[in-house]
Amino acid sequence: MIEWITGMVDSGGLPGVFALMFLENLFPPIPSELIMPLAGFVAAEGRMSLPLAILAGTAGSVIGNGLWFEVARRIGSTRIRRLVGRHGRWFAVSTGDLDKAEGRLRRHGPVALFFGRLLPAIRTLISIPAGLAGIPRGVFYGWTLVGRAFGSAR
């Protein structure tokens, strides 16, 4: 996987960074901790703009997170819980984990969303309970943008 990610960043340039960060949100085992430092390395060599790499990574991440958020809002709690009950083990998530995350988001709202974006195991999956908790779209996308931009630039 490391060779594939390196090749995508190196030969794919900004679209490659965007695509990898988008995919990282759909398939959590793809590590953004590897993608963004490689983009920074390529930028340091002068083959990519660092600000544009951060922008591409942030955009890919926000759109990927938005996909999970919108899916959760659209299909609802009952169907999501059924899916997590059946397939959650593939992502190391149980319905109890989903309940806890949704409860925290209902209690702490944007603060929980922002800090969840900074934690590797949580940042992708938090979009689903955010959709279920009824976080308003503007709040979700605003805090996701801030959290992911901060995470991409660090």
PDB file of N, CA, C and O in Angstrom, residues 45-105:
ATOM      1  N   GLU A  45      10.446  19.355  -2.623  1.00  0.00           N
ATOM      2  CA  GLU A  45      11.309  19.156  -3.794  1.00  0.00           C
ATOM      3  C   GLU A  45      10.937  20.099  -4.932  1.00  0.00           C
ATOM      4  O   GLU A  45      11.567  20.076  -5.982  1.00  0.00           O
ATOM      5  N   GLY A  46       9.894  20.892  -4.751  1.00  0.00           N
ATOM      6  CA  GLY A  46       9.486  21.860  -5.764  1.00  0.00           C
ATOM      7  C   GLY A  46       8.604  21.304  -6.862  1.00  0.00           C
ATOM      8  O   GLY A  46       8.365  21.962  -7.870  1.00  0.00           O
ATOM      9  N   ARG A  47       8.071  20.101  -6.648  1.00  0.00           N
ATOM     10  CA  ARG A  47       7.242  19.478  -7.685  1.00  0.00           C
ATOM     11  C   ARG A  47       5.750  19.667  -7.438  1.00  0.00           C
ATOM     12  O   ARG A  47       4.934  19.190  -8.213  1.00  0.00           O
ATOM     13  N   MET A  48       5.414  20.363  -6.348  1.00  0.00           N
ATOM     14  CA  MET A  48       4.017  20.605  -6.007  1.00  0.00           C
ATOM     15  C   MET A  48       3.991  21.806  -5.066  1.00  0.00           C
ATOM     16  O   MET A  48       4.921  22.002  -4.292  1.00  0.00           O
ATOM     17  N   SER A  49       2.954  22.575  -5.137  1.00  0.00           N
ATOM     18  CA  SER A  49       2.782  23.707  -4.224  1.00  0.00           C
ATOM     19  C   SER A  49       2.263  23.188  -2.881  1.00  0.00           C
ATOM     20  O   SER A  49       1.259  22.467  -2.849  1.00  0.00           O
ATOM     21  N   LEU A  50       2.935  23.557  -1.796  1.00  0.00           N
ATOM     22  CA  LEU A  50       2.490  23.105  -0.477  1.00  0.00           C
ATOM     23  C   LEU A  50       1.095  23.633  -0.123  1.00  0.00           C
ATOM     24  O   LEU A  50       0.241  22.845   0.292  1.00  0.00           O
ATOM     25  N   PRO A  51       0.812  24.925  -0.305  1.00  0.00           N
ATOM     26  CA  PRO A  51      -0.554  25.387   0.002  1.00  0.00           C
ATOM     27  C   PRO A  51      -1.623  24.679  -0.840  1.00  0.00           C
ATOM     28  O   PRO A  51      -2.691  24.343  -0.331  1.00  0.00           O
ATOM     29  N   LEU A  52      -1.316  24.427  -2.107  1.00  0.00           N
ATOM     30  CA  LEU A  52      -2.287  23.717  -2.948  1.00  0.00           C
ATOM     31  C   LEU A  52      -2.419  22.254  -2.540  1.00  0.00           C
ATOM     32  O   LEU A  52      -3.507  21.676  -2.631  1.00  0.00           O
ATOM     33  N   ALA A  53      -1.331  21.641  -2.065  1.00  0.00           N
ATOM     34  CA  ALA A  53      -1.398  20.260  -1.581  1.00  0.00           C
ATOM     35  C   ALA A  53      -2.293  20.185  -0.346  1.00  0.00           C
ATOM     36  O   ALA A  53      -3.117  19.269  -0.212  1.00  0.00           O
ATOM     37  N   ILE A  54      -2.142  21.160   0.557  1.00  0.00           N
ATOM     38  CA  ILE A  54      -2.998  21.202   1.752  1.00  0.00           C
ATOM     39  C   ILE A  54      -4.454  21.413   1.341  1.00  0.00           C
ATOM     40  O   ILE A  54      -5.361  20.758   1.853  1.00  0.00           O
ATOM     41  N   LEU A  55      -4.670  22.299   0.385  1.00  0.00           N
ATOM     42  CA  LEU A  55      -6.023  22.554  -0.112  1.00  0.00           C
ATOM     43  C   LEU A  55      -6.618  21.303  -0.763  1.00  0.00           C
ATOM     44  O   LEU A  55      -7.768  20.939  -0.496  1.00  0.00           O
ATOM     45  N   ALA A  56      -5.834  20.617  -1.595  1.00  0.00           N
ATOM     46  CA  ALA A  56      -6.323  19.400  -2.265  1.00  0.00           C
ATOM     47  C   ALA A  56      -6.639  18.311  -1.241  1.00  0.00           C
ATOM     48  O   ALA A  56      -7.673  17.644  -1.330  1.00  0.00           O
ATOM     49  N   GLY A  57      -5.751  18.131  -0.262  1.00  0.00           N
ATOM     50  CA  GLY A  57      -5.987  17.125   0.773  1.00  0.00           C
ATOM     51  C   GLY A  57      -7.205  17.443   1.615  1.00  0.00           C
ATOM     52  O   GLY A  57      -8.018  16.565   1.923  1.00  0.00           O
ATOM     53  N   THR A  58      -7.341  18.713   1.963  1.00  0.00           N
ATOM     54  CA  THR A  58      -8.495  19.137   2.760  1.00  0.00           C
ATOM     55  C   THR A  58      -9.788  18.946   1.976  1.00  0.00           C
ATOM     56  O   THR A  58     -10.772  18.413   2.505  1.00  0.00           O
ATOM     57  N   ALA A  59      -9.791  19.343   0.711  1.00  0.00           N
ATOM     58  CA  ALA A  59     -10.996  19.207  -0.119  1.00  0.00           C
ATOM     59  C   ALA A  59     -11.386  17.736  -0.273  1.00  0.00           C
ATOM     60  O   ALA A  59     -12.560  17.379  -0.123  1.00  0.00           O
ATOM     61  N   GLY A  60     -10.423  16.872  -0.548  1.00  0.00           N
ATOM     62  CA  GLY A  60     -10.722  15.446  -0.678  1.00  0.00           C
ATOM     63  C   GLY A  60     -11.284  14.872   0.604  1.00  0.00           C
ATOM     64  O   GLY A  60     -12.244  14.093   0.593  1.00  0.00           O
ATOM     65  N   SER A  61     -10.710  15.293   1.720  1.00  0.00           N
ATOM     66  CA  SER A  61     -11.165  14.807   3.011  1.00  0.00           C
ATOM     67  C   SER A  61     -12.573  15.301   3.348  1.00  0.00           C
ATOM     68  O   SER A  61     -13.413  14.531   3.814  1.00  0.00           O
ATOM     69  N   VAL A  62     -12.832  16.578   3.117  1.00  0.00           N
ATOM     70  CA  VAL A  62     -14.154  17.136   3.419  1.00  0.00           C
ATOM     71  C   VAL A  62     -15.232  16.470   2.560  1.00  0.00           C
ATOM     72  O   VAL A  62     -16.306  16.115   3.051  1.00  0.00           O
ATOM     73  N   ILE A  63     -14.938  16.269   1.298  1.00  0.00           N
ATOM     74  CA  ILE A  63     -15.922  15.625   0.417  1.00  0.00           C
ATOM     75  C   ILE A  63     -16.143  14.172   0.825  1.00  0.00           C
ATOM     76  O   ILE A  63     -17.281  13.688   0.859  1.00  0.00           O
ATOM     77  N   GLY A  64     -15.072  13.459   1.172  1.00  0.00           N
ATOM     78  CA  GLY A  64     -15.221  12.084   1.638  1.00  0.00           C
ATOM     79  C   GLY A  64     -16.021  11.991   2.931  1.00  0.00           C
ATOM     80  O   GLY A  64     -16.897  11.144   3.077  1.00  0.00           O
ATOM     81  N   ASN A  65     -15.723  12.898   3.877  1.00  0.00           N
ATOM     82  CA  ASN A  65     -16.490  12.936   5.129  1.00  0.00           C
ATOM     83  C   ASN A  65     -17.940  13.298   4.852  1.00  0.00           C
ATOM     84  O   ASN A  65     -18.856  12.764   5.483  1.00  0.00           O
ATOM     85  N   GLY A  66     -18.141  14.234   3.934  1.00  0.00           N
ATOM     86  CA  GLY A  66     -19.494  14.656   3.582  1.00  0.00           C
ATOM     87  C   GLY A  66     -20.319  13.515   3.022  1.00  0.00           C
ATOM     88  O   GLY A  66     -21.527  13.440   3.262  1.00  0.00           O
ATOM     89  N   LEU A  67     -19.676  12.631   2.280  1.00  0.00           N
ATOM     90  CA  LEU A  67     -20.388  11.480   1.720  1.00  0.00           C
ATOM     91  C   LEU A  67     -20.988  10.629   2.837  1.00  0.00           C
ATOM     92  O   LEU A  67     -22.170  10.289   2.803  1.00  0.00           O
ATOM     93  N   TRP A  68     -20.172  10.301   3.861  1.00  0.00           N
ATOM     94  CA  TRP A  68     -20.681   9.495   4.977  1.00  0.00           C
ATOM     95  C   TRP A  68     -21.764  10.237   5.742  1.00  0.00           C
ATOM     96  O   TRP A  68     -22.765   9.641   6.153  1.00  0.00           O
ATOM     97  N   PHE A  69     -21.578  11.539   5.945  1.00  0.00           N
ATOM     98  CA  PHE A  69     -22.565  12.362   6.651  1.00  0.00           C
ATOM     99  C   PHE A  69     -23.902  12.336   5.919  1.00  0.00           C
ATOM    100  O   PHE A  69     -24.960  12.110   6.518  1.00  0.00           O
ATOM    101  N   GLU A  70     -23.860  12.550   4.621  1.00  0.00           N
ATOM    102  CA  GLU A  70     -25.093  12.589   3.823  1.00  0.00           C
ATOM    103  C   GLU A  70     -25.756  11.211   3.749  1.00  0.00           C
ATOM    104  O   GLU A  70     -26.978  11.115   3.785  1.00  0.00           O
ATOM    105  N   VAL A  71     -24.971  10.157   3.657  1.00  0.00           N
ATOM    106  CA  VAL A  71     -25.530   8.802   3.655  1.00  0.00           C
ATOM    107  C   VAL A  71     -26.265   8.549   4.973  1.00  0.00           C
ATOM    108  O   VAL A  71     -27.389   8.049   4.983  1.00  0.00           O
ATOM    109  N   ALA A  72     -25.625   8.911   6.091  1.00  0.00           N
ATOM    110  CA  ALA A  72     -26.260   8.697   7.402  1.00  0.00           C
ATOM    111  C   ALA A  72     -27.555   9.491   7.514  1.00  0.00           C
ATOM    112  O   ALA A  72     -28.561   8.967   8.010  1.00  0.00           O
ATOM    113  N   ARG A  73     -27.544  10.736   7.058  1.00  0.00           N
ATOM    114  CA  ARG A  73     -28.768  11.557   7.117  1.00  0.00           C
ATOM    115  C   ARG A  73     -29.868  10.964   6.246  1.00  0.00           C
ATOM    116  O   ARG A  73     -31.025  10.963   6.610  1.00  0.00           O
ATOM    117  N   ARG A  74     -29.479  10.475   5.074  1.00  0.00           N
ATOM    118  CA  ARG A  74     -30.462   9.990   4.111  1.00  0.00           C
ATOM    119  C   ARG A  74     -31.067   8.654   4.537  1.00  0.00           C
ATOM    120  O   ARG A  74     -32.278   8.474   4.467  1.00  0.00           O
ATOM    121  N   ILE A  75     -30.252   7.688   4.947  1.00  0.00           N
ATOM    122  CA  ILE A  75     -30.817   6.362   5.213  1.00  0.00           C
ATOM    123  C   ILE A  75     -31.297   6.191   6.649  1.00  0.00           C
ATOM    124  O   ILE A  75     -32.059   5.282   6.921  1.00  0.00           O
ATOM    125  N   GLY A  76     -30.849   7.048   7.567  1.00  0.00           N
ATOM    126  CA  GLY A  76     -31.410   7.069   8.911  1.00  0.00           C
ATOM    127  C   GLY A  76     -30.817   6.077   9.888  1.00  0.00           C
ATOM    128  O   GLY A  76     -30.075   5.165   9.533  1.00  0.00           O
ATOM    129  N   SER A  77     -31.212   6.280  11.119  1.00  0.00           N
ATOM    130  CA  SER A  77     -30.656   5.557  12.248  1.00  0.00           C
ATOM    131  C   SER A  77     -30.918   4.046  12.198  1.00  0.00           C
ATOM    132  O   SER A  77     -30.020   3.254  12.455  1.00  0.00           O
ATOM    133  N   THR A  78     -32.120   3.654  11.882  1.00  0.00           N
ATOM    134  CA  THR A  78     -32.466   2.225  11.898  1.00  0.00           C
ATOM    135  C   THR A  78     -31.609   1.440  10.913  1.00  0.00           C
ATOM    136  O   THR A  78     -31.021   0.415  11.281  1.00  0.00           O
ATOM    137  N   ARG A  79     -31.516   1.927   9.696  1.00  0.00           N
ATOM    138  CA  ARG A  79     -30.732   1.206   8.680  1.00  0.00           C
ATOM    139  C   ARG A  79     -29.239   1.259   8.966  1.00  0.00           C
ATOM    140  O   ARG A  79     -28.535   0.270   8.761  1.00  0.00           O
ATOM    141  N   ILE A  80     -28.746   2.393   9.471  1.00  0.00           N
ATOM    142  CA  ILE A  80     -27.319   2.493   9.814  1.00  0.00           C
ATOM    143  C   ILE A  80     -26.984   1.494  10.921  1.00  0.00           C
ATOM    144  O   ILE A  80     -25.992   0.780  10.850  1.00  0.00           O
ATOM    145  N   ARG A  81     -27.827   1.441  11.951  1.00  0.00           N
ATOM    146  CA  ARG A  81     -27.572   0.516  13.056  1.00  0.00           C
ATOM    147  C   ARG A  81     -27.606  -0.947  12.589  1.00  0.00           C
ATOM    148  O   ARG A  81     -26.821  -1.762  13.054  1.00  0.00           O
ATOM    149  N   ARG A  82     -28.496  -1.243  11.673  1.00  0.00           N
ATOM    150  CA  ARG A  82     -28.550  -2.593  11.118  1.00  0.00           C
ATOM    151  C   ARG A  82     -27.252  -2.909  10.365  1.00  0.00           C
ATOM    152  O   ARG A  82     -26.680  -3.994  10.522  1.00  0.00           O
ATOM    153  N   LEU A  83     -26.775  -1.949   9.557  1.00  0.00           N
ATOM    154  CA  LEU A  83     -25.521  -2.130   8.818  1.00  0.00           C
ATOM    155  C   LEU A  83     -24.327  -2.271   9.758  1.00  0.00           C
ATOM    156  O   LEU A  83     -23.469  -3.134   9.556  1.00  0.00           O
ATOM    157  N   VAL A  84     -24.276  -1.433  10.784  1.00  0.00           N
ATOM    158  CA  VAL A  84     -23.178  -1.517  11.746  1.00  0.00           C
ATOM    159  C   VAL A  84     -23.241  -2.844  12.500  1.00  0.00           C
ATOM    160  O   VAL A  84     -22.214  -3.486  12.727  1.00  0.00           O
ATOM    161  N   GLY A  85     -24.434  -3.271  12.858  1.00  0.00           N
ATOM    162  CA  GLY A  85     -24.587  -4.562  13.528  1.00  0.00           C
ATOM    163  C   GLY A  85     -24.083  -5.724  12.680  1.00  0.00           C
ATOM    164  O   GLY A  85     -23.468  -6.659  13.187  1.00  0.00           O
ATOM    165  N   ARG A  86     -24.316  -5.644  11.385  1.00  0.00           N
ATOM    166  CA  ARG A  86     -23.907  -6.702  10.461  1.00  0.00           C
ATOM    167  C   ARG A  86     -22.452  -6.600  10.034  1.00  0.00           C
ATOM    168  O   ARG A  86     -21.761  -7.613   9.942  1.00  0.00           O
ATOM    169  N   HIS A  87     -21.995  -5.376   9.733  1.00  0.00           N
ATOM    170  CA  HIS A  87     -20.683  -5.211   9.088  1.00  0.00           C
ATOM    171  C   HIS A  87     -19.708  -4.329   9.861  1.00  0.00           C
ATOM    172  O   HIS A  87     -18.598  -4.095   9.399  1.00  0.00           O
ATOM    173  N   GLY A  88     -20.113  -3.842  11.024  1.00  0.00           N
ATOM    174  CA  GLY A  88     -19.270  -2.925  11.791  1.00  0.00           C
ATOM    175  C   GLY A  88     -17.932  -3.503  12.196  1.00  0.00           C
ATOM    176  O   GLY A  88     -16.954  -2.782  12.344  1.00  0.00           O
ATOM    177  N   ARG A  89     -17.854  -4.813  12.346  1.00  0.00           N
ATOM    178  CA  ARG A  89     -16.590  -5.431  12.761  1.00  0.00           C
ATOM    179  C   ARG A  89     -15.466  -5.169  11.760  1.00  0.00           C
ATOM    180  O   ARG A  89     -14.306  -5.133  12.126  1.00  0.00           O
ATOM    181  N   TRP A  90     -15.820  -4.938  10.494  1.00  0.00           N
ATOM    182  CA  TRP A  90     -14.801  -4.654   9.481  1.00  0.00           C
ATOM    183  C   TRP A  90     -14.134  -3.306   9.737  1.00  0.00           C
ATOM    184  O   TRP A  90     -13.014  -3.067   9.300  1.00  0.00           O
ATOM    185  N   PHE A  91     -14.840  -2.432  10.425  1.00  0.00           N
ATOM    186  CA  PHE A  91     -14.301  -1.108  10.755  1.00  0.00           C
ATOM    187  C   PHE A  91     -14.063  -0.962  12.260  1.00  0.00           C
ATOM    188  O   PHE A  91     -13.819   0.133  12.746  1.00  0.00           O
ATOM    189  N   ALA A  92     -14.173  -2.090  12.982  1.00  0.00           N
ATOM    190  CA  ALA A  92     -13.998  -2.110  14.441  1.00  0.00           C
ATOM    191  C   ALA A  92     -14.983  -1.164  15.128  1.00  0.00           C
ATOM    192  O   ALA A  92     -14.625  -0.423  16.037  1.00  0.00           O
ATOM    193  N   VAL A  93     -16.237  -1.177  14.669  1.00  0.00           N
ATOM    194  CA  VAL A  93     -17.276  -0.315  15.227  1.00  0.00           C
ATOM    195  C   VAL A  93     -18.472  -1.179  15.597  1.00  0.00           C
ATOM    196  O   VAL A  93     -18.886  -2.047  14.832  1.00  0.00           O
ATOM    197  N   SER A  94     -19.022  -0.919  16.772  1.00  0.00           N
ATOM    198  CA  SER A  94     -20.229  -1.617  17.202  1.00  0.00           C
ATOM    199  C   SER A  94     -21.371  -0.607  17.302  1.00  0.00           C
ATOM    200  O   SER A  94     -21.143   0.602  17.265  1.00  0.00           O
ATOM    201  N   THR A  95     -22.580  -1.116  17.459  1.00  0.00           N
ATOM    202  CA  THR A  95     -23.711  -0.200  17.638  1.00  0.00           C
ATOM    203  C   THR A  95     -23.562   0.579  18.940  1.00  0.00           C
ATOM    204  O   THR A  95     -23.984   1.725  19.025  1.00  0.00           O
ATOM    205  N   GLY A  96     -22.918  -0.013  19.948  1.00  0.00           N
ATOM    206  CA  GLY A  96     -22.651   0.706  21.201  1.00  0.00           C
ATOM    207  C   GLY A  96     -21.714   1.894  20.965  1.00  0.00           C
ATOM    208  O   GLY A  96     -21.917   2.974  21.531  1.00  0.00           O
ATOM    209  N   ASP A  97     -20.688   1.676  20.130  1.00  0.00           N
ATOM    210  CA  ASP A  97     -19.778   2.779  19.784  1.00  0.00           C
ATOM    211  C   ASP A  97     -20.539   3.890  19.074  1.00  0.00           C
ATOM    212  O   ASP A  97     -20.321   5.075  19.336  1.00  0.00           O
ATOM    213  N   LEU A  98     -21.423   3.496  18.190  1.00  0.00           N
ATOM    214  CA  LEU A  98     -22.233   4.466  17.451  1.00  0.00           C
ATOM    215  C   LEU A  98     -23.128   5.258  18.406  1.00  0.00           C
ATOM    216  O   LEU A  98     -23.230   6.483  18.295  1.00  0.00           O
ATOM    217  N   ASP A  99     -23.730   4.564  19.368  1.00  0.00           N
ATOM    218  CA  ASP A  99     -24.580   5.241  20.358  1.00  0.00           C
ATOM    219  C   ASP A  99     -23.781   6.250  21.176  1.00  0.00           C
ATOM    220  O   ASP A  99     -24.242   7.369  21.418  1.00  0.00           O
ATOM    221  N   LYS A 100     -22.581   5.854  21.620  1.00  0.00           N
ATOM    222  CA  LYS A 100     -21.732   6.755  22.411  1.00  0.00           C
ATOM    223  C   LYS A 100     -21.354   7.994  21.597  1.00  0.00           C
ATOM    224  O   LYS A 100     -21.416   9.120  22.101  1.00  0.00           O
ATOM    225  N   ALA A 101     -20.928   7.769  20.364  1.00  0.00           N
ATOM    226  CA  ALA A 101     -20.513   8.892  19.514  1.00  0.00           C
ATOM    227  C   ALA A 101     -21.680   9.833  19.242  1.00  0.00           C
ATOM    228  O   ALA A 101     -21.534  11.056  19.315  1.00  0.00           O
ATOM    229  N   GLU A 102     -22.826   9.268  18.939  1.00  0.00           N
ATOM    230  CA  GLU A 102     -24.004  10.101  18.678  1.00  0.00           C
ATOM    231  C   GLU A 102     -24.386  10.897  19.923  1.00  0.00           C
ATOM    232  O   GLU A 102     -24.705  12.093  19.845  1.00  0.00           O
ATOM    233  N   GLY A 103     -24.308  10.272  21.090  1.00  0.00           N
ATOM    234  CA  GLY A 103     -24.612  10.956  22.342  1.00  0.00           C
ATOM    235  C   GLY A 103     -23.650  12.106  22.606  1.00  0.00           C
ATOM    236  O   GLY A 103     -24.063  13.204  23.010  1.00  0.00           O
ATOM    237  N   ARG A 104     -22.372  11.878  22.375  1.00  0.00           N
ATOM    238  CA  ARG A 104     -21.382  12.950  22.572  1.00  0.00           C
ATOM    239  C   ARG A 104     -21.627  14.110  21.615  1.00  0.00           C
ATOM    240  O   ARG A 104     -21.483  15.272  21.974  1.00  0.00           O
ATOM    241  N   LEU A 105     -21.973  13.780  20.380  1.00  0.00           N
ATOM    242  CA  LEU A 105     -22.245  14.839  19.407  1.00  0.00           C
ATOM    243  C   LEU A 105     -23.497  15.621  19.779  1.00  0.00           C
ATOM    244  O   LEU A 105     -23.550  16.836  19.590  1.00  0.00           O
TER     245      LEU A 105
END
